[in-house]
């Protein structure tokens, strides 16, 4: 077999065999196929696409390029969720404790923040002592003890994805549904959970800019998940404003704690409850969404959800007194309010601009090895649908970077748009089973 022939075949829009796809991944990861050939191949895939079988073979070959984590020693139903990335998206920190408190095993490998979106690992590290570097042996031990662990992807999981992702990034071939789906699903399948819910974001702050492409990606990922024998569902949710009110690492942790204590952002709660209820229905724990919702409400009311969060923090080395008293989180030395220049109903808030503002204040990375200010970020007092008077406070920024303040205030002010009429915000756009 020659890789040149495989490139030629895809260029001619023919369907690749399982053997050809396996040959590609195996030899690319071994360093026997050079990047320049793979670049041409990715572009051929971009234009001529992969069908479901080809995408499945690609995903499987990618999984087999590295280690998989065997969770068979963990008793119970193991569940995982994935969000395609948003701004102010702290769902994992709310959903995980909720699922653990109703009896699921929430086993999650998370990532760091990149570009304008935050990462769960960075958020958790804002809790002093919290350790995300946990090997699979201890991961299993913690899961058996408390039903929940959120760790970094430290072991050799899907090395093919690391190579392919950086090459896609450098060759304008990121935005192909088969390449996205294989990249996401290979990492999810490598972790041996039983059920998966995918939250596909759409809108100005998301990877998918329109509903149609989000639907296509969701359908493909659900089909792929099922082909691997995993119960898989997806939902498409709006990112036409940041999901929660807080954007920034410790700010988002505090918000998640507030939601788990029965306060905090309505939208964060809505999405977390929706995903949790999907798992409860999928695994026949309840017969309706209504029944699921009332059980989840009770887990918040009786304190078991926040107790699970504290248990996770303690078992992963963190200081749980920060959860009891969020005033312990360090406050930035520069805290400034931003006031509206207009009156009206908030129509939309460019999530990407708020994400960039938060990054500029120190909460995110410009380069991969940038050190974060875990307490920096933005808090939004006004969201879509709220009425704002000219001169009223719309947001507060937290930072140590005096030189960024002026630019960030301008960016946030511009990110808001207003209307004379109140707009409804449709958070959950579509559900795909
Ligand atoms: N997230 C991933 O992990 N991979 C992609 O290709 C896109 C988003
Ligand atoms: Ca975020």
Short mmCIF file of C-alpha atoms and ligand atoms in Angstrom, two decimals:
data_model
loop_
_atom_site.label_atom_id
_atom_site.label_comp_id
_atom_site.label_asym_id
_atom_site.label_seq_id
_atom_site.Cartn_x
_atom_site.Cartn_y
_atom_site.Cartn_z
CA UNK A 1 0.00 0.00 0.00
CA UNK A 2 1.24 3.52 -0.82
CA UNK A 3 -0.09 6.63 0.86
CA UNK A 4 0.14 8.53 -2.44
CA UNK A 5 -2.48 6.17 -3.90
CA UNK A 6 -4.76 6.80 -0.93
CA UNK A 7 -4.51 10.57 -1.43
CA UNK A 8 -5.22 10.09 -5.15
CA UNK A 9 -8.28 7.97 -4.36
CA UNK A 10 -9.83 10.56 -2.06
CA UNK A 11 -8.97 13.30 -4.54
CA UNK A 12 -11.06 11.31 -7.08
CA UNK A 13 -13.90 11.25 -4.54
CA UNK A 14 -13.81 7.47 -4.06
CA UNK A 15 -14.62 5.68 -0.83
CA UNK A 16 -11.67 4.52 1.25
CA UNK A 17 -11.45 1.06 2.80
CA UNK A 18 -10.95 0.20 6.43
CA UNK A 19 -7.41 -1.04 5.59
CA UNK A 20 -6.49 2.22 3.85
CA UNK A 21 -7.68 4.32 6.78
CA UNK A 22 -5.87 2.10 9.30
CA UNK A 23 -2.71 2.32 7.18
CA UNK A 24 -2.94 6.13 7.17
CA UNK A 25 -3.29 6.55 10.94
CA UNK A 26 -0.76 3.88 11.90
CA UNK A 27 1.95 5.20 9.61
CA UNK A 28 1.27 8.86 10.30
CA UNK A 29 1.59 8.33 14.05
CA UNK A 30 4.77 6.26 13.50
CA UNK A 31 6.29 9.17 11.61
CA UNK A 32 6.43 7.26 8.31
CA UNK A 33 4.05 9.58 6.46
CA UNK A 34 5.16 13.23 6.30
CA UNK A 35 2.94 16.20 7.23
CA UNK A 36 2.95 17.52 3.64
CA UNK A 37 1.23 14.39 2.36
CA UNK A 38 -1.27 14.38 5.21
CA UNK A 39 -1.98 18.07 4.51
CA UNK A 40 -2.99 17.22 0.94
CA UNK A 41 -5.03 14.27 2.19
CA UNK A 42 -6.91 16.44 4.72
CA UNK A 43 -7.76 18.93 1.99
CA UNK A 44 -9.05 16.09 -0.22
CA UNK A 45 -11.22 14.94 2.72
CA UNK A 46 -12.37 18.51 3.25
CA UNK A 47 -13.67 18.78 -0.31
CA UNK A 48 -14.82 15.21 -0.98
CA UNK A 49 -15.87 14.27 2.57
CA UNK A 50 -15.98 10.95 4.39
CA UNK A 51 -19.12 8.83 4.68
CA UNK A 52 -20.30 7.36 8.00
CA UNK A 53 -18.31 4.12 7.60
CA UNK A 54 -15.11 5.95 6.67
CA UNK A 55 -15.61 8.30 9.64
CA UNK A 56 -16.15 5.30 11.91
CA UNK A 57 -12.94 3.59 10.69
CA UNK A 58 -11.03 6.82 11.11
CA UNK A 59 -12.33 7.28 14.66
CA UNK A 60 -11.50 3.67 15.55
CA UNK A 61 -7.99 3.91 14.11
CA UNK A 62 -7.44 7.13 16.08
CA UNK A 63 -8.59 5.45 19.32
CA UNK A 64 -6.23 2.53 18.63
CA UNK A 65 -3.30 4.92 18.17
CA UNK A 66 -3.12 5.28 21.97
CA UNK A 67 -4.26 3.95 25.33
CA UNK A 68 -7.84 3.51 26.41
CA UNK A 69 -9.00 3.78 29.99
CA UNK A 70 -10.82 0.70 31.17
CA UNK A 71 -13.51 1.64 33.70
CA UNK A 72 -14.84 -1.91 34.15
CA UNK A 73 -13.54 -1.94 37.72
CA UNK A 74 -15.83 0.95 38.57
CA UNK A 75 -19.27 -0.34 39.50
CA UNK A 76 -22.28 1.65 38.36
CA UNK A 77 -23.40 3.47 35.23
CA UNK A 78 -20.58 5.64 33.96
CA UNK A 79 -21.52 8.85 32.17
CA UNK A 80 -19.66 11.60 30.34
CA UNK A 81 -20.60 14.85 28.64
CA UNK A 82 -18.93 17.03 26.09
CA UNK A 83 -19.48 20.63 25.12
CA UNK A 84 -18.06 21.91 21.84
CA UNK A 85 -16.88 24.93 23.77
CA UNK A 86 -18.45 28.13 24.80
CA UNK A 87 -17.98 31.22 26.92
CA UNK A 88 -19.10 31.12 30.54
CA UNK A 89 -19.85 27.41 30.14
CA UNK A 90 -19.40 25.90 33.60
CA UNK A 91 -21.94 23.11 33.08
CA UNK A 92 -19.48 20.31 33.95
CA UNK A 93 -19.00 21.66 37.48
CA UNK A 94 -22.76 21.68 38.10
CA UNK A 95 -23.77 18.60 36.13
CA UNK A 96 -21.06 16.33 37.59
CA UNK A 97 -22.10 16.68 41.25
CA UNK A 98 -25.80 16.43 40.29
CA UNK A 99 -25.25 13.18 38.40
CA UNK A 100 -23.06 11.76 41.17
CA UNK A 101 -25.70 12.65 43.76
CA UNK A 102 -28.41 10.71 41.90
CA UNK A 103 -26.12 7.66 41.70
CA UNK A 104 -24.32 7.88 38.35
CA UNK A 105 -20.55 7.71 38.01
CA UNK A 106 -19.39 11.00 36.47
CA UNK A 107 -16.02 10.20 34.90
CA UNK A 108 -14.57 13.11 33.00
CA UNK A 109 -11.35 14.04 31.31
CA UNK A 110 -11.31 17.73 30.61
CA UNK A 111 -9.16 20.19 28.76
CA UNK A 112 -7.57 23.58 29.29
CA UNK A 113 -8.87 26.84 27.93
CA UNK A 114 -7.92 27.73 24.40
CA UNK A 115 -8.54 30.94 22.48
CA UNK A 116 -11.62 32.70 23.83
CA UNK A 117 -13.17 29.67 25.57
CA UNK A 118 -12.44 28.60 29.13
CA UNK A 119 -11.26 25.17 30.21
CA UNK A 120 -12.60 23.12 33.09
CA UNK A 121 -9.11 22.20 34.31
CA UNK A 122 -8.08 25.85 34.67
CA UNK A 123 -11.32 26.59 36.51
CA UNK A 124 -10.80 23.73 38.97
CA UNK A 125 -7.20 24.78 39.58
CA UNK A 126 -8.48 28.08 40.96
CA UNK A 127 -9.44 26.05 44.05
CA UNK A 128 -6.19 25.94 46.09
CA UNK A 129 -4.62 22.45 46.08
CA UNK A 130 -6.93 20.98 43.45
CA UNK A 131 -5.02 18.31 41.52
CA UNK A 132 -6.00 17.35 37.98
CA UNK A 133 -2.95 15.13 37.35
CA UNK A 134 -4.38 11.82 38.46
CA UNK A 135 -3.35 8.50 36.90
CA UNK A 136 -5.94 5.97 35.79
CA UNK A 137 -5.43 3.77 38.85
CA UNK A 138 -6.29 6.63 41.22
CA UNK A 139 -9.01 7.89 38.90
CA UNK A 140 -10.74 4.50 39.31
CA UNK A 141 -10.21 4.55 43.10
CA UNK A 142 -11.74 8.02 43.44
CA UNK A 143 -14.66 7.11 41.17
CA UNK A 144 -15.43 4.06 43.30
CA UNK A 145 -15.31 6.14 46.45
CA UNK A 146 -17.31 9.24 45.47
CA UNK A 147 -18.90 8.66 42.00
CA UNK A 148 -17.11 11.70 40.56
CA UNK A 149 -13.69 12.75 39.29
CA UNK A 150 -12.60 15.37 36.76
CA UNK A 151 -9.03 14.96 35.58
CA UNK A 152 -6.67 16.10 32.83
CA UNK A 153 -5.87 14.03 29.79
CA UNK A 154 -2.40 13.14 31.00
CA UNK A 155 -1.86 9.67 29.58
CA UNK A 156 -1.30 8.65 26.00
CA UNK A 157 -4.90 9.13 24.85
CA UNK A 158 -5.47 9.43 21.07
CA UNK A 159 -2.02 10.68 20.04
CA UNK A 160 -3.31 10.71 16.43
CA UNK A 161 -5.68 13.53 17.37
CA UNK A 162 -2.91 15.72 18.73
CA UNK A 163 -0.96 15.40 15.46
CA UNK A 164 -3.99 15.79 13.22
CA UNK A 165 -5.49 18.67 15.14
CA UNK A 166 -2.39 20.87 14.86
CA UNK A 167 -2.03 20.02 11.18
CA UNK A 168 -5.73 20.82 10.56
CA UNK A 169 -5.24 24.09 12.38
CA UNK A 170 -2.33 24.97 10.08
CA UNK A 171 -4.03 23.87 6.84
CA UNK A 172 -7.53 25.39 7.17
CA UNK A 173 -9.13 21.95 7.46
CA UNK A 174 -10.58 22.12 10.98
CA UNK A 175 -14.18 22.72 9.90
CA UNK A 176 -15.11 19.40 8.34
CA UNK A 177 -17.81 17.47 10.25
CA UNK A 178 -16.11 14.07 9.90
CA UNK A 179 -12.79 15.45 11.13
CA UNK A 180 -14.46 17.22 14.05
CA UNK A 181 -16.62 14.23 14.97
CA UNK A 182 -13.72 11.75 14.83
CA UNK A 183 -11.57 14.11 16.91
CA UNK A 184 -14.20 14.56 19.63
CA UNK A 185 -15.57 11.00 19.67
CA UNK A 186 -12.15 9.28 19.64
CA UNK A 187 -11.32 11.01 22.94
CA UNK A 188 -14.75 10.25 24.43
CA UNK A 189 -14.76 6.58 23.38
CA UNK A 190 -11.21 6.09 24.74
CA UNK A 191 -12.70 6.69 28.15
CA UNK A 192 -14.86 3.65 28.77
CA UNK A 193 -18.15 5.27 29.84
CA UNK A 194 -21.61 3.84 29.12
CA UNK A 195 -23.47 6.94 28.04
CA UNK A 196 -22.61 10.30 26.52
CA UNK A 197 -24.46 13.58 26.03
CA UNK A 198 -23.02 16.13 23.61
CA UNK A 199 -23.82 19.82 23.97
CA UNK A 200 -23.20 21.40 20.58
CA UNK A 201 -23.00 25.17 20.80
CA UNK A 202 -24.20 27.40 18.01
CA UNK A 203 -23.96 31.15 17.60
CA UNK A 204 -21.55 34.05 17.68
CA UNK A 205 -19.37 32.60 20.44
CA UNK A 206 -19.27 29.05 19.08
CA UNK A 207 -17.40 26.89 16.67
CA UNK A 208 -20.58 26.18 14.63
CA UNK A 209 -22.03 29.45 13.36
CA UNK A 210 -25.41 28.17 12.12
CA UNK A 211 -28.01 25.65 13.26
CA UNK A 212 -27.82 23.56 10.10
CA UNK A 213 -24.12 22.74 10.51
CA UNK A 214 -24.64 22.11 14.23
CA UNK A 215 -27.44 19.64 13.38
CA UNK A 216 -25.23 17.85 10.85
CA UNK A 217 -22.38 17.54 13.31
CA UNK A 218 -24.71 16.38 16.09
CA UNK A 219 -26.38 13.70 13.95
CA UNK A 220 -23.00 12.38 12.85
CA UNK A 221 -21.65 12.24 16.41
CA UNK A 222 -24.79 10.49 17.71
CA UNK A 223 -24.56 7.88 14.90
CA UNK A 224 -20.86 7.36 15.57
CA UNK A 225 -21.34 7.02 19.33
CA UNK A 226 -24.03 4.38 18.74
CA UNK A 227 -21.80 2.49 16.28
CA UNK A 228 -19.31 2.18 19.14
CA UNK A 229 -22.09 0.79 21.34
CA UNK A 230 -22.41 3.89 23.53
CA UNK A 231 -25.75 5.42 24.38
CA UNK A 232 -25.35 8.86 22.81
CA UNK A 233 -27.58 11.91 22.63
CA UNK A 234 -26.94 15.47 21.55
CA UNK A 235 -28.51 18.85 22.00
CA UNK A 236 -27.91 22.13 20.25
CA UNK A 237 -27.78 25.16 22.50
CA UNK A 238 -27.37 28.85 21.88
CA UNK A 239 -24.18 30.81 22.43
CA UNK A 240 -25.54 34.21 21.39
CA UNK A 241 -24.48 35.44 24.80
CA UNK A 242 -22.15 33.86 27.38
CA UNK A 243 -23.96 30.94 29.01
CA UNK A 244 -23.48 31.94 32.64
CA UNK A 245 -23.11 35.44 34.09
CA UNK A 246 -19.45 34.88 35.05
CA UNK A 247 -16.55 34.48 32.61
CA UNK A 248 -13.15 33.70 34.11
CA UNK A 249 -11.82 30.82 36.18
CA UNK A 250 -12.55 31.37 39.89
CA UNK A 251 -15.52 33.59 38.94
CA UNK A 252 -17.06 30.63 37.10
CA UNK A 253 -16.30 28.23 39.96
CA UNK A 254 -18.06 30.58 42.38
CA UNK A 255 -21.02 30.74 40.01
CA UNK A 256 -21.18 26.93 39.77
CA UNK A 257 -21.10 26.73 43.59
CA UNK A 258 -23.95 29.24 43.75
CA UNK A 259 -26.05 27.18 41.33
CA UNK A 260 -25.37 24.03 43.38
CA UNK A 261 -26.48 25.93 46.48
CA UNK A 262 -29.76 26.91 44.78
CA UNK A 263 -28.84 30.36 43.44
CA UNK A 264 -26.82 31.56 40.45
CA UNK A 265 -27.40 31.61 36.70
CA UNK A 266 -30.75 30.36 35.41
CA UNK A 267 -29.29 29.22 32.07
CA UNK A 268 -26.46 27.24 33.62
CA UNK A 269 -29.01 25.45 35.76
CA UNK A 270 -31.35 24.85 32.82
CA UNK A 271 -28.68 23.17 30.67
CA UNK A 272 -27.24 21.16 33.55
CA UNK A 273 -30.71 19.89 34.54
CA UNK A 274 -31.55 19.10 30.92
CA UNK A 275 -28.41 17.00 30.39
CA UNK A 276 -28.85 15.25 33.75
CA UNK A 277 -32.45 14.41 32.89
CA UNK A 278 -31.36 12.94 29.55
CA UNK A 279 -29.09 10.49 31.38
CA UNK A 280 -31.84 9.67 33.90
CA UNK A 281 -34.32 8.91 31.11
CA UNK A 282 -31.74 7.01 29.01
CA UNK A 283 -30.92 4.74 31.92
CA UNK A 284 -34.58 4.26 32.96
CA UNK A 285 -34.08 5.92 36.32
CA UNK A 286 -37.23 7.99 35.69
CA UNK A 287 -40.08 7.85 33.19
CA UNK A 288 -40.37 11.56 32.42
CA UNK A 289 -38.34 14.73 32.30
CA UNK A 290 -40.66 16.22 34.92
CA UNK A 291 -39.86 13.43 37.35
CA UNK A 292 -36.13 13.90 36.68
CA UNK A 293 -36.36 17.65 37.30
CA UNK A 294 -38.07 17.22 40.67
CA UNK A 295 -35.41 14.73 41.84
CA UNK A 296 -32.66 17.13 40.73
CA UNK A 297 -34.34 20.05 42.51
CA UNK A 298 -34.39 17.97 45.67
CA UNK A 299 -30.63 17.20 45.35
CA UNK A 300 -30.00 20.95 45.36
CA UNK A 301 -32.49 21.69 48.14
CA UNK A 302 -31.23 18.98 50.52
CA UNK A 303 -27.57 19.92 49.93
CA UNK A 304 -26.46 16.59 48.44
CA UNK A 305 -25.29 18.16 45.16
CA UNK A 306 -23.01 20.71 46.84
CA UNK A 307 -21.77 17.98 49.23
CA UNK A 308 -20.72 15.91 46.18
CA UNK A 309 -18.82 18.89 44.81
CA UNK A 310 -17.01 19.26 48.14
CA UNK A 311 -16.25 15.56 48.22
CA UNK A 312 -14.71 15.76 44.74
CA UNK A 313 -12.61 18.77 45.75
CA UNK A 314 -11.38 17.04 48.90
CA UNK A 315 -10.53 13.74 47.19
CA UNK A 316 -8.59 15.62 44.51
CA UNK A 317 -6.53 17.49 47.08
CA UNK A 318 -8.39 20.81 47.05
CA UNK A 319 -9.35 23.02 49.98
CA UNK A 320 -13.12 22.49 50.40
CA UNK A 321 -13.47 25.40 52.85
CA UNK A 322 -13.48 27.59 49.70
CA UNK A 323 -16.75 25.92 48.73
CA UNK A 324 -18.36 26.72 52.10
CA UNK A 325 -17.14 30.31 51.94
CA UNK A 326 -16.50 31.61 48.43
CA UNK A 327 -15.28 34.93 49.92
CA UNK A 328 -12.01 33.08 50.47
CA UNK A 329 -11.20 33.24 46.74
CA UNK A 330 -8.68 36.00 46.15
CA UNK A 331 -10.14 39.21 44.76
CA UNK A 332 -8.40 41.06 41.95
CA UNK A 333 -6.77 44.34 42.88
CA UNK A 334 -8.50 46.15 40.01
CA UNK A 335 -12.30 45.84 40.02
CA UNK A 336 -14.21 48.19 37.71
CA UNK A 337 -17.87 48.53 36.81
CA UNK A 338 -19.00 49.20 33.25
CA UNK A 339 -22.06 51.39 32.59
CA UNK A 340 -24.41 51.28 29.61
CA UNK A 341 -24.19 54.02 27.00
CA UNK A 342 -27.72 53.22 25.78
CA UNK A 343 -31.19 52.37 27.07
CA UNK A 344 -33.17 49.38 25.84
CA UNK A 345 -33.63 45.64 26.07
CA UNK A 346 -30.44 43.63 25.66
CA UNK A 347 -30.75 41.92 22.26
CA UNK A 348 -27.48 39.95 22.17
CA UNK A 349 -24.03 39.92 23.78
CA UNK A 350 -21.19 38.87 21.50
CA UNK A 351 -19.92 35.91 23.50
CA UNK A 352 -16.66 35.77 21.56
CA UNK A 353 -15.87 39.40 22.49
CA UNK A 354 -16.58 38.73 26.17
CA UNK A 355 -14.32 35.64 25.97
CA UNK A 356 -11.54 37.71 24.40
CA UNK A 357 -12.03 40.49 26.99
CA UNK A 358 -11.71 37.93 29.79
CA UNK A 359 -8.57 36.50 28.17
CA UNK A 360 -7.06 39.96 27.86
CA UNK A 361 -7.74 40.62 31.55
CA UNK A 362 -5.53 37.58 32.31
CA UNK A 363 -8.06 34.71 32.50
CA UNK A 364 -7.04 33.06 29.21
CA UNK A 365 -4.07 32.19 27.08
CA UNK A 366 -2.63 33.98 24.07
CA UNK A 367 0.04 31.26 23.75
CA UNK A 368 -0.10 27.66 24.96
CA UNK A 369 2.31 28.20 27.88
CA UNK A 370 0.93 31.52 29.18
CA UNK A 371 0.40 31.61 32.96
CA UNK A 372 -3.16 32.48 33.90
CA UNK A 373 -4.53 34.90 36.45
CA UNK A 374 -7.17 32.52 37.82
CA UNK A 375 -9.14 35.33 39.50
CA UNK A 376 -9.41 37.62 36.45
CA UNK A 377 -12.50 37.89 34.29
CA UNK A 378 -15.85 39.50 33.61
CA UNK A 379 -19.17 39.39 35.43
CA UNK A 380 -22.27 40.30 33.42
CA UNK A 381 -25.07 41.95 35.40
CA UNK A 382 -27.35 42.26 32.37
CA UNK A 383 -28.18 39.47 29.93
CA UNK A 384 -30.39 39.06 26.84
CA UNK A 385 -33.98 40.14 27.59
CA UNK A 386 -33.07 42.44 30.50
CA UNK A 387 -34.01 46.12 30.34
CA UNK A 388 -31.12 48.55 30.84
CA UNK A 389 -31.25 52.29 31.52
CA UNK A 390 -28.50 54.49 30.09
CA UNK A 391 -25.86 54.80 32.82
CA UNK A 392 -26.89 51.55 34.52
CA UNK A 393 -24.24 48.99 35.45
CA UNK A 394 -24.00 46.18 32.87
CA UNK A 395 -20.77 44.40 33.80
CA UNK A 396 -17.82 44.31 36.21
CA UNK A 397 -14.25 43.43 35.31
CA UNK A 398 -11.58 41.84 37.54
CA UNK A 399 -7.89 42.09 36.69
CA UNK A 400 -4.32 42.94 37.70
CA UNK A 401 -3.60 44.48 34.28
CA UNK A 402 -4.15 48.23 34.46
CA UNK A 403 -3.08 48.65 30.82
CA UNK A 404 -5.90 46.37 29.55
CA UNK A 405 -8.74 48.11 31.41
CA UNK A 406 -9.60 50.81 28.89
CA UNK A 407 -9.58 48.51 25.84
CA UNK A 408 -11.61 45.85 27.63
CA UNK A 409 -14.28 48.33 28.76
CA UNK A 410 -14.68 49.44 25.16
CA UNK A 411 -14.84 45.83 23.93
CA UNK A 412 -17.51 44.85 26.45
CA UNK A 413 -19.59 47.96 25.80
CA UNK A 414 -19.52 47.18 22.06
CA UNK A 415 -20.39 43.52 22.65
CA UNK A 416 -23.87 44.53 23.89
CA UNK A 417 -26.59 45.33 21.40
CA UNK A 418 -30.00 46.71 22.32
CA UNK A 419 -33.52 46.76 20.97
CA UNK A 420 -36.77 48.60 21.79
CA UNK A 421 -38.62 45.34 22.14
CA UNK A 422 -37.86 42.52 24.56
CA UNK A 423 -36.33 39.48 22.81
CA UNK A 424 -36.87 35.93 23.98
CA UNK A 425 -33.75 33.84 24.23
CA UNK A 426 -34.13 30.29 23.02
CA UNK A 427 -31.42 28.45 24.93
CA UNK A 428 -32.09 24.85 23.89
CA UNK A 429 -32.55 24.93 20.14
CA UNK A 430 -32.86 21.28 19.21
CA UNK A 431 -32.45 17.81 20.72
CA UNK A 432 -31.00 14.95 18.72
CA UNK A 433 -31.42 11.36 19.90
N1 LIG B 1 -12.92 19.91 19.44
C1 LIG B 1 -12.11 18.85 19.24
O1 LIG B 1 -11.71 18.18 20.17
N2 LIG B 1 -11.77 18.55 17.98
C2 LIG B 1 -12.20 19.25 16.91
O2 LIG B 1 -11.86 18.91 15.78
C3 LIG B 1 -13.02 20.36 17.14
C4 LIG B 1 -13.37 20.67 18.42
CA1 LIG B 2 -15.58 30.07 30.09
#
